[in-house]
C-alpha positions as a LaTeX table, in Angstrom:
\begin{tabular}{lrrr}
\hline
Residue & $x$ (\AA) & $y$ (\AA) & $z$ (\AA) \\
\hline
Unk1 & $-11.83$ & 17.97 & $-1.84$ \\
Unk2 & $-14.96$ & 16.19 & $-0.62$ \\
Unk3 & $-17.27$ & 18.78 & 0.97 \\
Unk4 & $-20.51$ & 18.04 & 2.85 \\
Unk5 & $-23.09$ & 20.77 & 3.48 \\
Unk6 & $-25.97$ & 20.38 & 5.91 \\
Unk7 & $-28.92$ & 22.79 & 5.82 \\
Unk8 & $-32.60$ & 22.22 & 6.59 \\
Unk9 & $-33.85$ & 25.57 & 5.23 \\
Unk10 & $-34.78$ & 25.26 & 1.54 \\
Unk11 & $-34.16$ & 28.90 & 0.64 \\
Unk12 & $-30.76$ & 28.92 & 2.36 \\
Unk13 & $-29.87$ & 25.62 & 0.69 \\
Unk14 & $-30.33$ & 27.25 & $-2.72$ \\
Unk15 & $-28.07$ & 30.14 & $-1.71$ \\
Unk16 & $-25.39$ & 27.81 & $-0.36$ \\
Unk17 & $-25.60$ & 25.59 & $-3.43$ \\
Unk18 & $-24.86$ & 28.58 & $-5.64$ \\
Unk19 & $-21.90$ & 29.65 & $-3.47$ \\
Unk20 & $-20.28$ & 26.24 & $-3.20$ \\
Unk21 & $-20.67$ & 25.53 & $-6.90$ \\
Unk22 & $-18.63$ & 28.69 & $-7.50$ \\
Unk23 & $-15.64$ & 27.08 & $-5.82$ \\
Unk24 & $-13.11$ & 24.88 & $-7.61$ \\
Unk25 & $-14.60$ & 22.28 & $-9.93$ \\
Unk26 & $-12.26$ & 19.73 & $-8.35$ \\
Unk27 & $-14.50$ & 19.63 & $-5.27$ \\
Unk28 & $-17.15$ & 16.97 & $-4.67$ \\
Unk29 & $-20.26$ & 18.48 & $-3.07$ \\
Unk30 & $-22.84$ & 16.60 & $-0.98$ \\
Unk31 & $-25.93$ & 18.41 & 0.35 \\
Unk32 & $-28.10$ & 17.06 & 3.18 \\
Unk33 & $-31.23$ & 18.36 & 4.86 \\
Unk34 & $-31.79$ & 15.21 & 6.93 \\
Unk35 & $-29.37$ & 14.81 & 9.86 \\
Unk36 & $-29.82$ & 11.02 & 10.04 \\
Unk37 & $-28.87$ & 10.64 & 6.37 \\
Unk38 & $-25.87$ & 12.90 & 6.92 \\
Unk39 & $-24.73$ & 10.79 & 9.87 \\
Unk40 & $-25.13$ & 7.60 & 7.85 \\
Unk41 & $-23.08$ & 9.15 & 5.04 \\
Unk42 & $-20.33$ & 10.20 & 7.47 \\
Unk43 & $-20.10$ & 6.66 & 8.85 \\
Unk44 & $-19.64$ & 5.16 & 5.39 \\
Unk45 & $-17.70$ & 7.84 & 3.50 \\
Unk46 & $-14.64$ & 9.92 & 4.36 \\
Unk47 & $-15.29$ & 13.61 & 3.76 \\
Unk48 & $-12.70$ & 16.37 & 4.10 \\
Unk49 & $-14.94$ & 19.04 & 5.63 \\
Unk50 & $-18.50$ & 19.43 & 6.91 \\
Unk51 & $-20.34$ & 22.76 & 6.70 \\
Unk52 & $-23.30$ & 22.94 & 9.08 \\
Unk53 & $-25.85$ & 25.75 & 8.86 \\
Unk54 & $-26.88$ & 26.58 & 12.42 \\
Unk55 & $-30.19$ & 28.40 & 12.15 \\
Unk56 & $-31.17$ & 25.85 & 14.77 \\
Unk57 & $-28.74$ & 24.55 & 17.35 \\
Unk58 & $-26.81$ & 21.82 & 15.53 \\
Unk59 & $-24.26$ & 21.07 & 18.21 \\
Unk60 & $-25.75$ & 17.60 & 18.78 \\
Unk61 & $-25.19$ & 16.81 & 15.10 \\
Unk62 & $-21.60$ & 18.08 & 15.30 \\
Unk63 & $-20.99$ & 16.06 & 18.46 \\
Unk64 & $-22.34$ & 12.95 & 16.74 \\
Unk65 & $-19.95$ & 13.46 & 13.82 \\
Unk66 & $-17.00$ & 13.94 & 16.16 \\
Unk67 & $-17.82$ & 10.77 & 18.10 \\
Unk68 & $-17.33$ & 8.82 & 14.89 \\
Unk69 & $-14.17$ & 10.72 & 13.86 \\
Unk70 & $-12.64$ & 13.01 & 16.48 \\
Unk71 & $-10.32$ & 14.75 & 14.02 \\
Unk72 & $-12.90$ & 16.18 & 11.68 \\
Unk73 & $-13.15$ & 19.57 & 10.00 \\
Unk74 & $-16.50$ & 21.13 & 10.92 \\
Unk75 & $-17.28$ & 24.68 & 9.85 \\
Unk76 & $-20.41$ & 26.33 & 11.19 \\
Unk77 & $-22.50$ & 28.64 & 9.02 \\
Unk78 & $-24.60$ & 30.92 & 11.22 \\
Unk79 & $-26.82$ & 33.97 & 11.14 \\
Unk80 & $-24.84$ & 35.51 & 14.02 \\
Unk81 & $-22.41$ & 34.61 & 16.82 \\
Unk82 & $-25.06$ & 32.85 & 18.92 \\
Unk83 & $-23.40$ & 29.44 & 18.63 \\
Unk84 & $-19.77$ & 30.60 & 18.50 \\
Unk85 & $-19.05$ & 29.39 & 22.05 \\
Unk86 & $-20.41$ & 25.94 & 21.16 \\
Unk87 & $-18.21$ & 25.89 & 18.07 \\
Unk88 & $-15.15$ & 26.68 & 20.18 \\
Unk89 & $-16.06$ & 23.98 & 22.70 \\
Unk90 & $-16.30$ & 21.45 & 19.88 \\
Unk91 & $-12.97$ & 22.62 & 18.43 \\
Unk92 & $-14.62$ & 23.46 & 15.11 \\
Unk93 & $-12.37$ & 24.31 & 12.20 \\
Unk94 & $-14.24$ & 27.56 & 11.48 \\
Unk95 & $-17.28$ & 29.73 & 12.02 \\
Unk96 & $-18.82$ & 31.90 & 9.28 \\
Unk97 & $-21.57$ & 34.47 & 9.83 \\
Unk98 & $-23.81$ & 36.19 & 7.30 \\
Unk99 & $-23.45$ & 37.47 & 4.70 \\
Unk100 & $-22.07$ & 34.20 & 3.34 \\
Unk101 & $-19.61$ & 34.73 & 0.49 \\
Unk102 & $-17.33$ & 32.60 & $-1.65$ \\
Unk103 & $-14.37$ & 34.52 & $-0.20$ \\
Unk104 & $-15.31$ & 33.64 & 3.39 \\
Unk105 & $-15.80$ & 29.98 & 2.51 \\
Unk106 & $-12.54$ & 29.82 & 0.58 \\
Unk107 & $-10.67$ & 31.44 & 3.46 \\
Unk108 & $-11.86$ & 28.72 & 5.84 \\
Unk109 & $-11.03$ & 25.95 & 3.36 \\
Unk110 & $-7.51$ & 27.37 & 3.08 \\
Unk111 & $-6.98$ & 27.19 & 6.85 \\
Unk112 & $-8.55$ & 23.93 & 7.99 \\
Unk113 & $-7.92$ & 22.64 & 11.50 \\
Unk114 & $-6.91$ & 19.22 & 10.19 \\
Unk115 & $-4.96$ & 18.93 & 6.96 \\
Unk116 & $-6.49$ & 17.34 & 3.88 \\
Unk117 & $-4.57$ & 14.84 & 1.82 \\
Unk118 & $-5.15$ & 15.35 & $-1.90$ \\
Unk119 & $-4.59$ & 11.98 & $-3.52$ \\
Unk120 & $-7.58$ & 11.73 & $-5.85$ \\
Unk121 & $-5.23$ & 11.63 & $-8.86$ \\
Unk122 & $-2.46$ & 9.65 & $-7.14$ \\
Unk123 & 0.03 & 8.01 & $-9.49$ \\
Unk124 & 1.86 & 6.01 & $-6.84$ \\
Unk125 & 1.21 & 4.29 & $-3.55$ \\
Unk126 & 4.14 & 4.62 & $-1.16$ \\
Unk127 & 4.70 & 2.54 & 1.96 \\
Unk128 & 7.17 & 4.14 & 4.34 \\
Unk129 & 6.34 & 2.24 & 7.54 \\
Unk130 & 8.64 & $-0.74$ & 7.78 \\
Unk131 & 10.75 & $-0.96$ & 4.63 \\
Unk132 & 10.29 & 1.71 & 1.98 \\
Unk133 & 8.29 & 0.38 & $-0.96$ \\
Unk134 & 6.69 & 2.00 & $-4.02$ \\
Unk135 & 3.72 & 0.63 & $-5.95$ \\
Unk136 & 1.37 & 1.64 & $-8.69$ \\
Unk137 & $-2.17$ & 2.29 & $-7.47$ \\
Unk138 & $-3.17$ & $-1.23$ & $-8.56$ \\
Unk139 & $-0.53$ & $-2.73$ & $-6.25$ \\
Unk140 & 2.13 & $-3.47$ & $-8.89$ \\
Unk141 & 5.64 & $-2.86$ & $-7.45$ \\
Unk142 & 7.67 & $-0.10$ & $-9.11$ \\
Unk143 & 11.15 & $-1.30$ & $-10.06$ \\
Unk144 & 14.11 & 1.07 & $-9.66$ \\
Unk145 & 17.16 & 0.06 & $-11.67$ \\
Unk146 & 19.54 & 1.20 & $-8.92$ \\
Unk147 & 19.12 & 1.01 & $-5.16$ \\
Unk148 & 20.41 & 4.58 & $-4.79$ \\
Unk149 & 17.71 & 5.87 & $-7.15$ \\
Unk150 & 15.10 & 4.23 & $-4.88$ \\
Unk151 & 16.78 & 5.78 & $-1.84$ \\
Unk152 & 16.78 & 9.18 & $-3.53$ \\
Unk153 & 13.05 & 8.91 & $-4.12$ \\
Unk154 & 12.61 & 7.82 & $-0.49$ \\
Unk155 & 14.44 & 10.94 & 0.70 \\
Unk156 & 12.23 & 13.17 & $-1.44$ \\
Unk157 & 9.14 & 11.51 & 0.06 \\
Unk158 & 10.58 & 12.05 & 3.55 \\
Unk159 & 11.04 & 15.76 & 2.76 \\
Unk160 & 7.27 & 16.05 & 2.11 \\
Unk161 & 7.43 & 18.22 & $-1.00$ \\
Unk162 & 10.20 & 20.55 & 0.17 \\
Unk163 & 12.81 & 21.43 & $-2.48$ \\
Unk164 & 16.11 & 19.62 & $-2.06$ \\
Unk165 & 19.39 & 20.70 & $-3.61$ \\
Unk166 & 21.71 & 18.17 & $-5.25$ \\
Unk167 & 24.29 & 18.76 & $-2.51$ \\
Unk168 & 21.74 & 18.12 & 0.24 \\
Unk169 & 20.64 & 14.86 & $-1.37$ \\
Unk170 & 24.25 & 13.76 & $-1.80$ \\
Unk171 & 24.93 & 14.46 & 1.89 \\
Unk172 & 22.12 & 12.07 & 2.83 \\
Unk173 & 22.84 & 9.32 & 0.32 \\
Unk174 & 26.63 & 9.44 & 0.72 \\
Unk175 & 27.26 & 10.45 & 4.32 \\
Unk176 & 30.84 & 11.50 & 5.13 \\
Unk177 & 31.89 & 11.44 & 1.47 \\
Unk178 & 33.25 & 14.49 & $-0.33$ \\
Unk179 & 30.92 & 16.31 & $-2.72$ \\
Unk180 & 33.47 & 16.52 & $-5.51$ \\
Unk181 & 33.06 & 16.63 & $-9.28$ \\
Unk182 & 32.96 & 12.85 & $-9.54$ \\
Unk183 & 30.20 & 12.68 & $-6.94$ \\
Unk184 & 28.18 & 15.38 & $-8.70$ \\
Unk185 & 28.30 & 13.42 & $-11.96$ \\
Unk186 & 27.25 & 10.23 & $-10.13$ \\
Unk187 & 24.32 & 12.02 & $-8.45$ \\
Unk188 & 23.12 & 13.26 & $-11.84$ \\
Unk189 & 23.25 & 9.67 & $-13.07$ \\
Unk190 & 21.13 & 8.51 & $-10.13$ \\
Unk191 & 18.60 & 11.27 & $-10.83$ \\
Unk192 & 18.43 & 10.20 & $-14.46$ \\
Unk193 & 17.85 & 6.56 & $-13.50$ \\
Unk194 & 15.18 & 7.53 & $-10.94$ \\
Unk195 & 13.29 & 9.64 & $-13.48$ \\
Unk196 & 13.60 & 6.87 & $-16.07$ \\
Unk197 & 12.10 & 4.35 & $-13.66$ \\
Unk198 & 9.20 & 6.65 & $-12.83$ \\
Unk199 & 8.61 & 7.51 & $-16.49$ \\
Unk200 & 8.48 & 3.81 & $-17.39$ \\
Unk201 & 5.32 & 3.48 & $-15.24$ \\
Unk202 & 3.82 & 6.86 & $-16.21$ \\
Unk203 & 4.67 & 8.50 & $-12.88$ \\
Unk204 & 7.42 & 10.98 & $-13.80$ \\
Unk205 & 5.17 & 13.86 & $-12.67$ \\
Unk206 & 5.49 & 12.56 & $-9.11$ \\
Unk207 & 8.84 & 14.39 & $-8.98$ \\
Unk208 & 9.33 & 18.08 & $-9.69$ \\
Unk209 & 12.73 & 18.50 & $-11.34$ \\
Unk210 & 14.32 & 21.92 & $-11.71$ \\
Unk211 & 17.86 & 23.27 & $-11.93$ \\
Unk212 & 19.74 & 22.06 & $-8.84$ \\
Unk213 & 16.44 & 21.20 & $-7.17$ \\
Unk214 & 14.21 & 18.17 & $-6.72$ \\
Unk215 & 10.97 & 17.71 & $-4.81$ \\
Unk216 & 8.18 & 15.20 & $-4.66$ \\
Unk217 & 4.67 & 16.14 & $-5.78$ \\
Unk218 & 2.79 & 15.12 & $-2.64$ \\
Unk219 & $-0.58$ & 15.48 & $-4.35$ \\
Unk220 & 0.24 & 12.61 & $-6.69$ \\
Unk221 & 1.32 & 10.18 & $-3.99$ \\
Unk222 & $-0.82$ & 8.09 & $-1.65$ \\
Unk223 & 1.53 & 7.68 & 1.32 \\
Unk224 & 0.99 & 6.14 & 4.76 \\
Unk225 & 3.48 & 8.61 & 6.30 \\
Unk226 & 1.58 & 11.62 & 4.98 \\
Unk227 & $-1.75$ & 10.24 & 6.16 \\
Unk228 & $-0.30$ & 9.51 & 9.58 \\
Unk229 & 1.09 & 12.99 & 10.18 \\
Unk230 & $-2.26$ & 14.39 & 9.01 \\
Unk231 & $-3.66$ & 12.31 & 11.87 \\
Unk232 & $-5.95$ & 10.16 & 9.77 \\
Unk233 & $-7.48$ & 7.66 & 12.20 \\
Unk234 & $-7.78$ & 5.02 & 9.48 \\
Unk235 & $-4.01$ & 4.58 & 9.25 \\
Unk236 & $-2.82$ & 4.96 & 12.85 \\
Unk237 & $-2.47$ & 1.20 & 13.23 \\
Unk238 & $-0.06$ & 0.99 & 10.28 \\
Unk239 & 2.88 & 2.46 & 12.18 \\
Unk240 & 4.56 & $-0.31$ & 14.14 \\
Unk241 & 7.78 & 1.40 & 15.17 \\
Unk242 & 9.76 & 1.44 & 11.92 \\
Unk243 & 10.06 & 4.16 & 9.27 \\
Unk244 & 11.98 & 3.55 & 6.02 \\
Unk245 & 13.91 & 0.88 & 7.87 \\
Unk246 & 16.55 & 0.43 & 5.14 \\
Unk247 & 17.91 & 3.96 & 5.57 \\
Unk248 & 19.90 & 5.13 & 8.60 \\
Unk249 & 19.16 & 8.82 & 7.90 \\
Unk250 & 15.45 & 8.12 & 8.57 \\
Unk251 & 15.88 & 6.59 & 12.03 \\
Unk252 & 15.26 & 9.83 & 13.94 \\
Unk253 & 11.75 & 10.11 & 12.46 \\
Unk254 & 10.59 & 7.21 & 14.64 \\
Unk255 & 10.66 & 9.40 & 17.74 \\
Unk256 & 8.48 & 11.98 & 16.00 \\
Unk257 & 5.99 & 9.33 & 14.89 \\
Unk258 & 5.89 & 7.82 & 18.38 \\
Unk259 & 4.95 & 11.21 & 19.83 \\
Unk260 & 2.10 & 11.56 & 17.31 \\
Unk261 & 0.84 & 8.07 & 18.15 \\
Unk262 & 0.74 & 9.17 & 21.80 \\
Unk263 & $-1.33$ & 12.24 & 20.96 \\
Unk264 & 1.62 & 14.67 & 20.97 \\
Unk265 & 3.02 & 16.55 & 18.03 \\
Unk266 & 6.32 & 18.35 & 17.60 \\
Unk267 & 8.46 & 19.26 & 14.62 \\
Unk268 & 10.86 & 16.59 & 13.35 \\
\hline
\end{tabular}
């Protein structure tokens, strides 16, 4: 996670530095004491969350950040509740008062207003708008030996990391067909081919495979669909009215995506 901390007070900066460095080592930390440099950074880099220490009124800084990116996670760090009303007005993700602790910071990071996509170690790039396509991060297409193995992977992507039973997958891939012994054997063959295709490009970890259960590892996939539903402004233009167009079971998702594009959001 890319975390930005703004604080003008030197002594408080040292305290905050110690606290934030105690968090996960996977985080990237950026400290600023100059608001203009912070604003410049925000215009050129995409950060996951901004912590602003409000010893002084920093609502103008927060407003400036939100003008550039309206869906931004801002968490205020304050001596007291003096600026809590301003934080609510700005739809801040959180508000922490002294004493500042790692536990308080971690609690806010675990409940952000806008979700954070973790794709720093992505193995695959998935395009779900239009036709479903899978690439390596360098743009090389991933070849699936069977079309049904590609469709199976597409369904797992659609399920966004949720565990799927073999019977559930079969119901999607073979609508209106009996789930008999022959079909179960065929499904296992498709799974084997899918995993073989992923392994051949070093991406087998993109799928979690357990007894009678499959799921996609969303943290290892850079996917336009995931970014869109996280309301990432940089990818809103990518949806043009089609989602996994090859597959009839995905058609109903278009209505959901249309509602998001219109500023509404409901469950699929």
